[in-house]
Coordinates of C-alpha atoms in Angstrom, one line a residue:
Chain A
M1 CA 0.0 0.0 0.0
S2 CA 2.8 2.4 0.7
R3 CA 3.7 3.2 -2.9
E4 CA 0.0 3.5 -3.9
M5 CA -0.5 6.1 -1.1
I6 CA 2.5 8.2 -2.2
E7 CA 1.2 8.1 -5.8
L8 CA -2.2 9.3 -4.6
L9 CA -0.7 12.2 -2.7
L10 CA 1.7 13.1 -5.5
G11 CA -1.3 13.1 -7.9
H12 CA -3.2 15.8 -6.0
H13 CA -5.1 18.2 -8.2
S14 CA -8.5 19.9 -8.3
D15 CA -11.3 18.5 -10.5
R16 CA -14.1 20.9 -11.3
M17 CA -16.0 18.8 -14.0
F18 CA -18.4 17.0 -11.6
S19 CA -21.0 14.6 -13.0
S20 CA -24.6 14.4 -11.7
E21 CA -23.9 11.1 -9.9
Q22 CA -24.5 11.2 -6.2
V23 CA -22.0 10.3 -3.5
S24 CA -23.4 7.4 -1.4
D25 CA -24.0 7.9 2.3
E26 CA -21.6 5.1 3.1
I27 CA -18.7 6.7 1.2
L28 CA -19.5 10.1 2.6
D29 CA -19.6 8.7 6.1
A30 CA -16.2 7.1 5.6
I31 CA -14.7 10.3 4.2
I32 CA -16.0 12.4 7.1
S33 CA -14.8 9.8 9.7
S34 CA -11.3 10.1 8.3
A35 CA -11.2 13.8 9.1
Y36 CA -13.0 13.3 12.5
R37 CA -10.2 10.9 13.6
G38 CA -7.4 13.3 12.7
P39 CA -5.3 14.9 15.4
T40 CA -6.1 18.3 17.1
S41 CA -3.8 20.3 19.3
I42 CA -4.2 19.4 23.0
N43 CA -7.0 17.0 21.8
G44 CA -9.1 20.2 21.8
Q45 CA -11.3 18.9 18.9
H46 CA -12.0 22.5 18.0
I47 CA -13.2 21.7 14.5
S48 CA -16.6 21.0 13.0
V49 CA -17.8 20.3 9.5
V50 CA -21.1 21.3 8.0
V51 CA -22.1 18.9 5.2
V52 CA -24.4 20.5 2.6
R53 CA -26.2 18.5 -0.1
D54 CA -29.3 20.6 -0.4
V55 CA -29.4 22.0 -3.9
A56 CA -30.6 25.6 -3.0
R57 CA -28.1 25.9 -0.2
K58 CA -25.2 24.8 -2.5
A59 CA -26.3 27.3 -5.1
R60 CA -26.2 30.0 -2.4
I61 CA -22.7 29.0 -1.4
A62 CA -21.6 29.2 -5.0
D63 CA -22.8 32.8 -5.1
I64 CA -21.1 33.7 -1.8
A65 CA -17.8 32.3 -3.1
G66 CA -18.0 34.7 -6.1
G67 CA -19.9 32.6 -8.6
Q68 CA -18.1 29.3 -8.5
A69 CA -20.4 27.0 -10.5
W70 CA -18.7 23.8 -9.5
I71 CA -19.9 24.3 -5.9
A72 CA -23.5 24.1 -7.1
K73 CA -22.7 21.2 -9.4
A74 CA -20.8 19.0 -6.9
P75 CA -23.2 16.7 -5.0
V76 CA -21.5 17.5 -1.6
F77 CA -20.0 20.7 -0.2
I78 CA -18.3 20.5 3.2
T79 CA -17.5 23.7 5.2
L80 CA -14.6 23.4 7.7
V81 CA -15.4 25.4 10.8
I82 CA -13.0 26.6 13.5
D83 CA -15.0 25.8 16.6
F84 CA -14.2 27.2 20.0
H85 CA -18.0 27.1 20.8
K86 CA -17.7 23.4 21.8
T87 CA -14.5 23.9 23.8
R88 CA -16.1 26.8 25.7
I89 CA -18.9 24.6 26.8
G90 CA -16.3 22.1 28.2
V91 CA -14.1 24.8 29.8
E92 CA -17.1 26.3 31.5
W93 CA -18.3 22.9 32.6
A94 CA -14.9 22.6 34.3
G95 CA -15.5 25.8 36.1
K96 CA -13.1 28.0 34.1
Q97 CA -13.4 30.8 31.6
Q98 CA -12.1 30.3 28.0
I99 CA -9.5 32.8 26.9
I100 CA -7.7 31.1 24.1
H101 CA -10.0 32.4 21.3
E102 CA -8.9 35.9 22.1
S103 CA -5.4 35.3 20.7
V104 CA -3.5 34.8 17.5
E105 CA -2.4 31.5 18.9
G106 CA -6.1 30.4 19.3
F107 CA -7.1 31.3 15.8
A108 CA -3.9 29.7 14.4
V109 CA -4.4 26.4 16.2
G110 CA -8.0 26.2 14.9
T111 CA -6.8 27.1 11.4
L112 CA -4.0 24.6 11.5
D113 CA -6.3 21.7 12.6
A114 CA -8.9 22.7 10.0
G115 CA -6.1 22.3 7.5
I116 CA -5.3 18.8 8.7
A117 CA -9.0 17.9 8.6
L118 CA -9.3 19.3 5.1
A119 CA -6.3 17.3 3.9
N120 CA -7.8 14.1 5.3
L121 CA -11.1 14.8 3.6
M122 CA -9.3 15.3 0.3
V123 CA -7.2 12.2 0.5
A124 CA -10.0 10.0 1.7
A125 CA -12.3 11.3 -1.1
R126 CA -9.6 10.8 -3.8
A127 CA -8.9 7.3 -2.5
Q128 CA -12.5 6.6 -3.3
G129 CA -12.0 7.8 -6.9
L130 CA -13.8 11.1 -6.3
G131 CA -12.8 14.5 -7.4
I132 CA -12.3 17.5 -5.1
V133 CA -11.9 21.3 -5.1
P134 CA -10.9 23.1 -2.0
I135 CA -12.7 26.5 -1.8
G136 CA -11.1 29.5 0.1
G137 CA -13.7 31.7 -1.6
I138 CA -16.2 31.3 1.2
R139 CA -14.0 33.9 3.0
K140 CA -15.2 36.5 0.5
D141 CA -18.2 36.8 2.7
P142 CA -17.8 34.8 5.9
Q143 CA -20.9 36.5 7.5
A144 CA -23.1 35.1 4.8
M145 CA -21.8 31.6 5.5
I146 CA -22.4 32.1 9.2
D147 CA -26.0 33.1 8.5
L148 CA -26.6 30.3 6.0
L149 CA -25.1 27.5 8.2
L150 CA -26.5 29.0 11.5
L151 CA -23.0 29.0 13.0
P152 CA -22.8 30.1 16.7
P153 CA -20.4 32.6 18.3
L154 CA -16.8 31.5 18.6
T155 CA -16.9 29.6 15.3
F156 CA -15.6 30.7 11.9
P157 CA -16.2 29.2 8.4
L158 CA -12.6 28.9 7.2
V159 CA -12.6 26.8 4.0
G160 CA -14.8 24.5 2.0
L161 CA -14.5 21.4 -0.1
C162 CA -16.5 20.2 -3.2
I163 CA -16.6 16.5 -3.5
G164 CA -18.1 14.4 -6.3
H165 CA -17.7 12.0 -9.2
V166 CA -15.9 13.6 -12.1
E167 CA -16.5 13.4 -15.8
K168 CA -13.0 14.3 -16.9
S169 CA -9.9 14.6 -14.7
A170 CA -7.9 17.9 -14.8
P171 CA -4.2 18.2 -15.4
R172 CA -1.8 18.8 -12.5
K173 CA -0.1 22.2 -12.1
P174 CA 3.7 22.4 -11.9
R175 CA 5.2 23.5 -8.6
L176 CA 8.1 25.7 -7.7
P177 CA 11.2 23.5 -7.5
I178 CA 11.3 21.3 -4.4
S179 CA 14.6 23.1 -3.4
T180 CA 12.4 26.1 -2.5
F181 CA 10.1 23.9 -0.3
R182 CA 12.6 21.5 1.4
H183 CA 15.4 22.9 3.4
D184 CA 17.8 20.5 5.1
E185 CA 19.0 21.4 8.7
V186 CA 18.5 25.2 8.2
Y187 CA 16.7 27.4 5.8
H188 CA 18.5 28.2 2.5
T189 CA 17.6 31.4 0.7
E190 CA 20.2 31.4 -2.0
A191 CA 18.3 29.6 -4.8
I192 CA 14.8 31.0 -4.4
A193 CA 15.0 34.0 -6.8
D194 CA 16.4 31.9 -9.7
A195 CA 13.9 29.2 -9.0
I196 CA 11.0 31.7 -9.3
H197 CA 12.3 33.0 -12.6
G198 CA 12.5 29.5 -14.1
Y199 CA 9.0 28.6 -12.6
D200 CA 7.5 31.8 -14.1
R201 CA 8.5 30.5 -17.6
E202 CA 7.3 27.0 -16.8
M203 CA 3.9 28.3 -15.7
L204 CA 3.4 30.3 -18.9
A205 CA 4.2 27.2 -20.9
Y206 CA 1.7 25.2 -18.8
W207 CA -1.1 27.7 -19.3
Q208 CA -0.4 27.6 -23.1
S209 CA -0.4 23.8 -23.1
I210 CA -3.9 23.7 -21.6
G211 CA -5.2 26.6 -23.8
R212 CA -5.5 29.2 -21.0
S213 CA -4.3 32.4 -22.8
D214 CA -5.1 34.5 -19.6
G215 CA -2.7 32.5 -17.4
L216 CA -0.1 34.5 -15.7
P217 CA 3.5 33.7 -14.6
W218 CA 3.5 32.7 -10.9
S219 CA 5.1 36.0 -9.8
A220 CA 2.4 38.1 -11.5
N221 CA -0.4 35.8 -10.4
T222 CA 0.8 35.8 -6.8
A223 CA 1.2 39.6 -6.9
S224 CA -2.4 40.0 -8.1
F225 CA -3.7 38.4 -4.9
Y226 CA -1.0 39.4 -2.4
E227 CA -0.5 43.1 -3.2
R228 CA -3.8 43.5 -1.2
I229 CA -5.8 41.6 1.4
Y230 CA -7.8 39.7 -1.1
F231 CA -10.4 38.4 1.4
P232 CA -10.5 41.6 3.5
K233 CA -13.5 40.5 5.7
T234 CA -11.7 37.7 7.5
A235 CA -10.5 39.6 10.5
K236 CA -13.6 41.7 10.9
V237 CA -16.0 38.8 10.8
A238 CA -13.8 36.7 13.1
R239 CA -13.8 39.6 15.6
S240 CA -17.6 39.9 15.5
Q241 CA -17.7 36.1 16.2
G242 CA -15.7 36.7 19.4
F243 CA -12.1 36.1 18.3
A244 CA -9.4 38.7 19.0
F245 CA -5.9 39.2 17.7
D246 CA -4.2 41.7 20.0
E247 CA -2.2 39.1 21.8
Chain Z
M1 CA -7.0 0.7 -2.1
S2 CA -10.0 2.8 -1.0
R3 CA -10.8 0.8 2.2
E4 CA -7.1 0.5 3.1
M5 CA -6.7 4.3 3.0
I6 CA -9.8 4.9 5.1
E7 CA -8.5 2.4 7.7
L8 CA -5.1 4.2 7.7
L9 CA -6.8 7.5 8.4
L10 CA -9.2 6.1 11.0
G11 CA -6.2 4.6 12.8
H12 CA -4.4 7.9 13.3
H13 CA -2.5 8.2 16.6
S14 CA 0.8 9.5 17.9
D15 CA 3.6 7.1 18.5
R16 CA 6.4 8.3 20.8
M17 CA 8.4 5.1 21.3
F18 CA 10.9 5.5 18.5
S19 CA 13.5 2.9 17.8
S20 CA 17.1 3.8 16.8
E21 CA 16.5 2.7 13.2
Q22 CA 17.1 5.4 10.6
V23 CA 14.6 6.5 8.0
S24 CA 16.1 6.0 4.5
D25 CA 16.6 8.9 2.1
E26 CA 14.3 7.3 -0.4
I27 CA 11.4 7.0 2.0
L28 CA 12.0 10.5 3.4
D29 CA 12.0 12.0 -0.1
A30 CA 8.7 10.3 -0.9
I31 CA 7.1 11.6 2.3
I32 CA 8.3 15.2 1.7
S33 CA 7.2 15.1 -1.9
S34 CA 3.7 14.1 -0.8
A35 CA 3.5 17.4 1.2
Y36 CA 5.2 19.4 -1.5
R37 CA 2.5 18.3 -4.0
G38 CA -0.4 19.3 -1.8
P39 CA -2.6 22.3 -2.6
T40 CA -2.0 25.9 -1.5
S41 CA -4.4 28.8 -1.7
I42 CA -4.1 30.7 -5.0
N43 CA -1.1 28.4 -5.8
G44 CA 0.9 30.7 -3.5
Q45 CA 3.1 27.8 -2.2
H46 CA 3.7 29.9 0.9
I47 CA 5.0 26.8 2.9
S48 CA 8.5 25.5 3.5
V49 CA 9.7 22.6 5.6
V50 CA 13.0 22.3 7.4
V51 CA 14.2 18.7 7.8
V52 CA 16.4 18.1 10.8
R53 CA 18.4 14.9 11.3
D54 CA 21.4 16.4 13.1
V55 CA 21.5 14.9 16.6
A56 CA 22.5 18.1 18.4
R57 CA 19.9 20.2 16.6
K58 CA 17.2 17.7 17.4
A59 CA 18.2 17.8 21.1
R60 CA 17.9 21.6 21.0
I61 CA 14.4 21.4 19.5
A62 CA 13.4 18.9 22.2
D63 CA 14.5 21.5 24.8
I64 CA 12.7 24.4 23.0
A65 CA 9.5 22.4 22.9
G66 CA 9.6 22.0 26.7
G67 CA 11.6 18.8 27.1
Q68 CA 9.9 16.4 24.7
A69 CA 12.4 13.5 24.7
W70 CA 10.8 11.9 21.6
I71 CA 11.9 14.8 19.4
A72 CA 15.6 13.9 20.2
K73 CA 14.9 10.2 19.8
A74 CA 13.1 10.4 16.5
P75 CA 15.5 10.2 13.5
V76 CA 13.7 12.9 11.6
F77 CA 12.1 16.2 12.8
I78 CA 10.4 18.3 10.3
T79 CA 9.3 21.9 11.0
L80 CA 6.5 23.4 8.9
V81 CA 7.1 27.0 8.2
I82 CA 4.6 29.6 7.0
D83 CA 6.7 31.3 4.3
F84 CA 5.7 34.7 2.8
H85 CA 9.4 35.3 2.2
K86 CA 9.3 33.4 -1.1
T87 CA 6.1 35.0 -2.2
R88 CA 7.5 38.5 -1.5
I89 CA 10.4 37.8 -3.8
G90 CA 7.9 36.8 -6.5
V91 CA 5.6 39.8 -5.9
E92 CA 8.5 42.2 -6.0
W93 CA 9.8 40.6 -9.2
A94 CA 6.3 41.4 -10.6
G95 CA 6.8 45.0 -9.7
K96 CA 4.4 45.1 -6.8
Q97 CA 4.5 45.3 -3.0
Q98 CA 3.3 42.4 -0.9
I99 CA 0.6 43.3 1.7
I100 CA -1.1 40.0 2.5
H101 CA 1.3 39.1 5.4
E102 CA 0.0 42.2 7.3
S103 CA -3.4 40.6 7.8
V104 CA -5.2 37.9 9.7
E105 CA -6.2 36.5 6.3
G106 CA -2.6 36.1 5.3
F107 CA -1.5 34.4 8.5
A108 CA -4.6 32.2 8.3
V109 CA -4.0 31.1 4.8
G110 CA -0.4 30.2 5.6
T111 CA -1.5 28.3 8.7
L112 CA -4.3 26.4 6.8
D113 CA -1.9 25.3 4.1
A114 CA 0.7 24.3 6.7
G115 CA -2.0 22.1 8.2
I116 CA -2.6 20.4 4.8
A117 CA 1.1 19.8 4.4
L118 CA 1.4 18.4 7.9
A119 CA -1.5 16.0 7.3
N120 CA 0.1 14.8 4.1
L121 CA 3.4 14.2 5.8
M122 CA 1.6 12.3 8.5
V123 CA -0.4 10.0 6.2
A124 CA 2.5 9.4 3.9
A125 CA 4.8 8.5 6.8
R126 CA 2.2 6.2 8.4
A127 CA 1.6 4.5 5.0
Q128 CA 5.3 3.6 5.1
G129 CA 4.7 1.9 8.5
L130 CA 6.4 4.8 10.4
G131 CA 5.2 6.4 13.6
I132 CA 4.6 10.2 13.9
V133 CA 4.1 12.8 16.6
P134 CA 2.9 16.3 15.6
I135 CA 4.6 18.9 17.9
G136 CA 2.9 22.3 18.6
G137 CA 5.4 22.8 21.4
I138 CA 7.8 24.6 19.1
R139 CA 5.5 27.6 19.6
K140 CA 6.6 27.8 23.2
D141 CA 9.6 29.7 21.9
P142 CA 9.2 30.5 18.2
Q143 CA 12.2 32.9 18.3
A144 CA 14.5 30.1 19.4
M145 CA 13.3 28.0 16.4
I146 CA 13.9 31.0 14.1
D147 CA 17.4 31.4 15.4
L148 CA 18.2 27.7 15.2
L149 CA 16.8 27.1 11.7
L150 CA 18.0 30.5 10.3
L151 CA 14.5 31.5 9.2
P152 CA 14.3 34.8 7.3
P153 CA 11.7 37.6 7.9
L154 CA 8.1 36.9 6.8
T155 CA 8.4 33.2 7.9
F156 CA 7.1 31.6 11.0
P157 CA 7.8 28.1 12.5
L158 CA 4.2 26.9 13.1
V159 CA 4.4 23.2 14.0
G160 CA 6.7 20.2 13.9
L161 CA 6.6 16.5 13.2
C162 CA 8.6 13.6 14.6
I163 CA 9.0 10.7 12.2
G164 CA 10.6 7.3 12.8
H165 CA 10.2 3.6 13.2
V166 CA 8.5 2.7 16.4
E167 CA 9.1 -0.1 18.9
K168 CA 5.6 -0.3 20.2
S169 CA 2.5 1.3 18.8
A170 CA 0.4 3.5 21.1
P171 CA -3.4 3.2 21.7
R172 CA -5.8 5.5 20.0
K173 CA -7.6 8.1 22.1
P174 CA -11.4 8.2 22.0
R175 CA -13.0 11.3 20.4
L176 CA -16.1 13.4 21.2
P177 CA -19.1 11.8 19.5
I178 CA -19.2 12.4 15.8
S179 CA -22.5 14.2 16.2
T180 CA -20.4 17.1 17.7
F181 CA -18.1 17.1 14.6
R182 CA -20.5 16.5 11.7
H183 CA -23.4 18.8 11.2
D184 CA -25.8 18.2 8.3
E185 CA -27.0 21.3 6.3
V186 CA -26.7 23.6 9.3
Y187 CA -24.9 23.7 12.6
H188 CA -26.7 21.8 15.5
T189 CA -25.9 22.9 19.0
E190 CA -28.4 20.9 20.9
A191 CA -26.5 17.7 21.7
I192 CA -23.1 19.2 22.5
A193 CA -23.3 19.6 26.3
D194 CA -24.6 16.1 26.8
A195 CA -21.9 14.7 24.5
I196 CA -19.2 16.4 26.5
H197 CA -20.5 15.0 29.8
G198 CA -20.5 11.5 28.4
Y199 CA -17.0 12.0 26.8
D200 CA -15.6 13.2 30.1
R201 CA -16.5 9.9 31.6
E202 CA -15.1 8.0 28.6
M203 CA -11.8 9.8 28.8
L204 CA -11.4 9.1 32.5
A205 CA -12.0 5.4 31.8
Y206 CA -9.5 5.5 28.9
W207 CA -6.8 7.1 31.1
Q208 CA -7.4 4.4 33.7
S209 CA -7.2 1.7 31.1
I210 CA -3.7 2.7 30.1
G211 CA -2.5 3.3 33.6
R212 CA -2.4 7.1 33.5
S213 CA -3.6 8.1 36.9
D214 CA -3.0 11.9 36.1
G215 CA -5.3 11.9 33.1
L216 CA -8.1 14.5 33.3
P217 CA -11.6 14.5 31.8
W218 CA -11.7 16.3 28.5
S219 CA -13.4 19.4 30.0
A220 CA -10.8 19.9 32.7
N221 CA -7.9 19.1 30.3
T222 CA -9.1 21.6 27.7
A223 CA -9.7 24.2 30.5
S224 CA -6.1 23.8 31.7
F225 CA -4.9 24.9 28.3
Y226 CA -7.6 27.3 27.1
E227 CA -8.2 29.3 30.3
R228 CA -5.0 31.1 29.2
I229 CA -3.0 31.7 26.0
Y230 CA -0.8 28.6 26.5
F231 CA 1.8 29.6 23.9
P232 CA 1.7 33.3 24.6
K233 CA 4.7 34.2 22.3
T234 CA 3.0 33.3 19.0
A235 CA 1.6 36.8 18.2
K236 CA 4.7 38.7 19.5
V237 CA 7.2 36.7 17.5
A238 CA 5.0 36.7 14.4
R239 CA 4.9 40.5 14.6
S240 CA 8.6 40.7 14.9
Q241 CA 8.9 38.5 11.8
G242 CA 6.9 41.1 9.9
F243 CA 3.3 39.8 10.2
A244 CA 0.4 42.0 11.4
F245 CA -3.1 41.3 12.7
D246 CA -4.9 44.6 12.7
E247 CA -6.8 44.0 9.5

């Protein structure tokens, strides 16, 4: 199994061409259990998932995320929720007052563990032969997601995932050279700039190869998002849910 | 393969009893490639890993993390680094100025994608029959990690992972009932308090079953960490690395 697992992970890519075939309850249960059994910091279990299969609700999420049609088309959409509502009930039951959600550390630990849960959902779904698309676009309007999913205070809808059978699998994007990702013993900055220049050319060739004439080099694409705060409501909505970032 | 993968994910647990056997370069390369090929938001690739096998450096990390002996004993320790240093080089190459790292959104997206990479490392390692322990304790003293690993500005050492062969596999902790994790269509708060009360009793029985007389119910354990900011240096060190959280 070991080689097969590595191949599955190396083959990661998003598939947006969902068919109309449903995902069975049994498969969906197995996928969700895979994330449920993942680790969380201090065993806090400060993650929840909201599973949406209702057609109208999926269409609404597609709108919230900026008109991503594949959200409506996928039979299942799962929202990963940072959840310090559950832990607060436990902490108060123990006679204490929860403070952690009022810190960068708290939001970070919830976000980190949501990432673990998301990865487990993705790999479990792909092992079943299903396609996936992770969706950060729900952070375009987190308040709309909170309203739609009836999320309580001290929770935050961080990221979503489309899951479904796919008609046609998509190609896999190139990556920056692994020398920019893996550093042995200490961090090495020397080769990064050259690697980016080469990768910019590789990405242009990739976009051409799949007929995407609007595709940008990695530098320009990254700049188009990161020269601003491209989902600017994240902090504001998190604060209105009870999180804080001063400490 | 599909059932086998689900079983692997369901069987997640930490193993701290590492043997002295080394992890081969080939296996380590495959594990790291599995994380390297994972997705990142906007294809930003704002994650790096630092792989430590040097004995003295591992011993130092064990100290930084509060005296976790298994870090020194594991043959490989990998630090997952949020990395907006690489993206800044790209953004500036494109003639723009990077802003994203000055926001909660930026730190969150780096943290989320580090969680995905961590999960891929864990599942790839476990598929090779290796044991793992994720280590949040490096955030006890993030500045010491930055100094030790020579991390540049706009990076942050978020979480680590011990990998190695294990002498004796550890038991798997119970979880809160899945009804507190999985919510269909909308979030359901009704059953959470009762679930926590039942789980508190289950955890006490679990600690007794493995001979840990100091084990606490989940509520009290969670309270002991979350009634304060248990890694209080996260925000301060992140700010000194160039991150900001006002927006």
